[in-house]
Structure formats: structure tokens, C-alpha cells
Short mmCIF file of C-alpha atoms and ligand atoms in Angstrom, two decimals:
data_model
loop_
_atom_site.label_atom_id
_atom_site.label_comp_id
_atom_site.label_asym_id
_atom_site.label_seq_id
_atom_site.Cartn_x
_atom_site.Cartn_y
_atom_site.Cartn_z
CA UNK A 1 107.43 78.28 113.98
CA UNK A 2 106.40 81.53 113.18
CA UNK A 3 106.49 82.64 109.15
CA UNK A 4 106.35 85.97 107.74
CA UNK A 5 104.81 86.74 104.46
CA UNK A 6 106.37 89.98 103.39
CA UNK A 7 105.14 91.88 100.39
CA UNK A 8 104.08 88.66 98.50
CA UNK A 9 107.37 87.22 98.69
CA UNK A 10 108.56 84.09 99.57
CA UNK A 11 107.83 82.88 103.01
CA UNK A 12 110.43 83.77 105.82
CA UNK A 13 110.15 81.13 108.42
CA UNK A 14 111.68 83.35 111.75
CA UNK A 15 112.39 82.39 115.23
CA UNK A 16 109.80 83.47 117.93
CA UNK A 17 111.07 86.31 120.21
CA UNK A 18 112.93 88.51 117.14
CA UNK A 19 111.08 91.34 115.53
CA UNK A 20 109.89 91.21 111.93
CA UNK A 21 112.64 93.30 110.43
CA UNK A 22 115.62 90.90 110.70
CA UNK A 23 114.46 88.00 109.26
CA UNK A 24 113.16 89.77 106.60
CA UNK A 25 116.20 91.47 106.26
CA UNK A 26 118.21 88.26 106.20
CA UNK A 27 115.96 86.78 103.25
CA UNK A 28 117.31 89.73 101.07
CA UNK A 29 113.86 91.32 100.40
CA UNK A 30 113.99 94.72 100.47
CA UNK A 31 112.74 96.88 103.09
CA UNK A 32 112.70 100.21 104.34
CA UNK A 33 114.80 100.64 107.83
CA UNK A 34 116.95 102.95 109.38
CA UNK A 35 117.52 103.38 112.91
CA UNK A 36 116.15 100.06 113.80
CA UNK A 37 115.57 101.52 117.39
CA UNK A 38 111.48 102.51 116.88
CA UNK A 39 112.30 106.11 116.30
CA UNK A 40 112.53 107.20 112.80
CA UNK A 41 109.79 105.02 111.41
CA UNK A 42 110.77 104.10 108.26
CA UNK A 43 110.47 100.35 108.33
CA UNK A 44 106.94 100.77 109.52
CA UNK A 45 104.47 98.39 107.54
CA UNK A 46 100.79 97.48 107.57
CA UNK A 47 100.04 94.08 109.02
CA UNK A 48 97.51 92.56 106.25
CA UNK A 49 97.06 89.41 108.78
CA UNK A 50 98.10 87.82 111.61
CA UNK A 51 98.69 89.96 114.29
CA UNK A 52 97.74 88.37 116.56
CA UNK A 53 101.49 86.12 116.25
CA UNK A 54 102.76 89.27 117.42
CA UNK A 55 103.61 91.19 120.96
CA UNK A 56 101.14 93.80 121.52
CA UNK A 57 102.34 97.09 120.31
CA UNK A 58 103.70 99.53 122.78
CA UNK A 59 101.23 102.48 123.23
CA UNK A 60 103.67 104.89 121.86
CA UNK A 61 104.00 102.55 118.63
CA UNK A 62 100.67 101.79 118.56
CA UNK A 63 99.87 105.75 118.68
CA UNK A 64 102.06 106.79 115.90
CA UNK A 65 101.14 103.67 113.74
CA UNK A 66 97.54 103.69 113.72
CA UNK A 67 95.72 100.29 114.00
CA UNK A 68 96.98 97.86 111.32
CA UNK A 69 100.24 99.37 111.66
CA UNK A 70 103.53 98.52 113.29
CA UNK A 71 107.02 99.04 113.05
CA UNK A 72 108.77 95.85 112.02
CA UNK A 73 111.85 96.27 114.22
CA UNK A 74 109.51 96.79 117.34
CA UNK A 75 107.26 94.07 116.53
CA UNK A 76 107.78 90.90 118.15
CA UNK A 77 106.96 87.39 116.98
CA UNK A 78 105.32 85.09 119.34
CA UNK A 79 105.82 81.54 120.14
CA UNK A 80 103.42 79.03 117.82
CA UNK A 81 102.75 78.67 114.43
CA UNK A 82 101.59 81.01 112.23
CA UNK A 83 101.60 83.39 109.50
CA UNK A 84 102.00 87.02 109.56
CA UNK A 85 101.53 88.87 106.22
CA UNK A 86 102.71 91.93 105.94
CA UNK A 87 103.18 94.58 103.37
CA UNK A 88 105.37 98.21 102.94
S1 LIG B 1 113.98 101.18 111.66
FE1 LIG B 1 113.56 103.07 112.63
S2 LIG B 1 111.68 102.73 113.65
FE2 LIG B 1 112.20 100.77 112.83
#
């Protein structure tokens, strides 16, 4: 099972196939989000480690994030175990 390590917090265990933002959104830490669609950008956060438990980024993500970037609503946990740490 996936786990996400978000800003030093406690870890998140998620469900592979949902994006970073709702499970860390359901653990009560608090992040930055708005449209949750991958256009205004606000949840976007800097993968310390472990992206490689994650979907590749779209180009267009991947373009406006730069390379240890992604947006947590558009990134996608993959099947396995593993941690992803992440900070915002
Ligand atoms: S919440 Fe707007 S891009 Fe993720």
C-alpha cells in the first residue's frame, strides 16, 4: 500500500489509483488546493522522494511544474508499496 509522507507529518497510508491530494486532505493536514482540476495550481508541491510510486506527469503538468514538481490532485499513486514524501 502506498503511504504519503506530507510535510513531516504523520504517515497517510492511501489507496493506489487516487491522487495525492485526497488522502492528504482526509488526514486533516493542511494543504493548499483549489480547483482540484490541474488548473489553478495551488496544491502543487515538491516531491522530496519517491516518485517513482507515482503516474508519470502529464507533459502539460510536468511543463508548468518543473522537475521535482507536481500537482497533488493530478498525481497518481501507483500500485505497490512505498513511500512518497512530499512537501508544500
Ligand atoms: S487544486 Fe488546482 S491544480 Fe490542483
Amino acid at each position: 500500500m502506498p503511504v504519503i509522507r506530507f510535510n513531516g507529518g504523520e504517515d497517510i497510508e492511501a489507496r493506489a489509483g487516487h491522487d495525492l491530494l485526497g488522502p492528504i486532505m482526509a488526514s486533516g493536514q493542511a494543504i493548499q488546493y483549489l480547483c482540484m482540476s490541474g488548473s489553478c495550481r495551488m496544491c502543487r508541491v515538491r516531491i522530496v522522494s519517491g516518485g517513482e510510486h507515482l503516474e508519470p506527469a502529464h507533459p502539460s503538468e510536468a511543463e508548468r511544474c518543473g522537475p521535482d514538481g507536481r500537482l497533488a490532485c493530478q498525481a497518481i499513486l501507483l500500485p505497490g508499496d512505498g513511500v512518497v514524501v512530499v512537501e508544500q
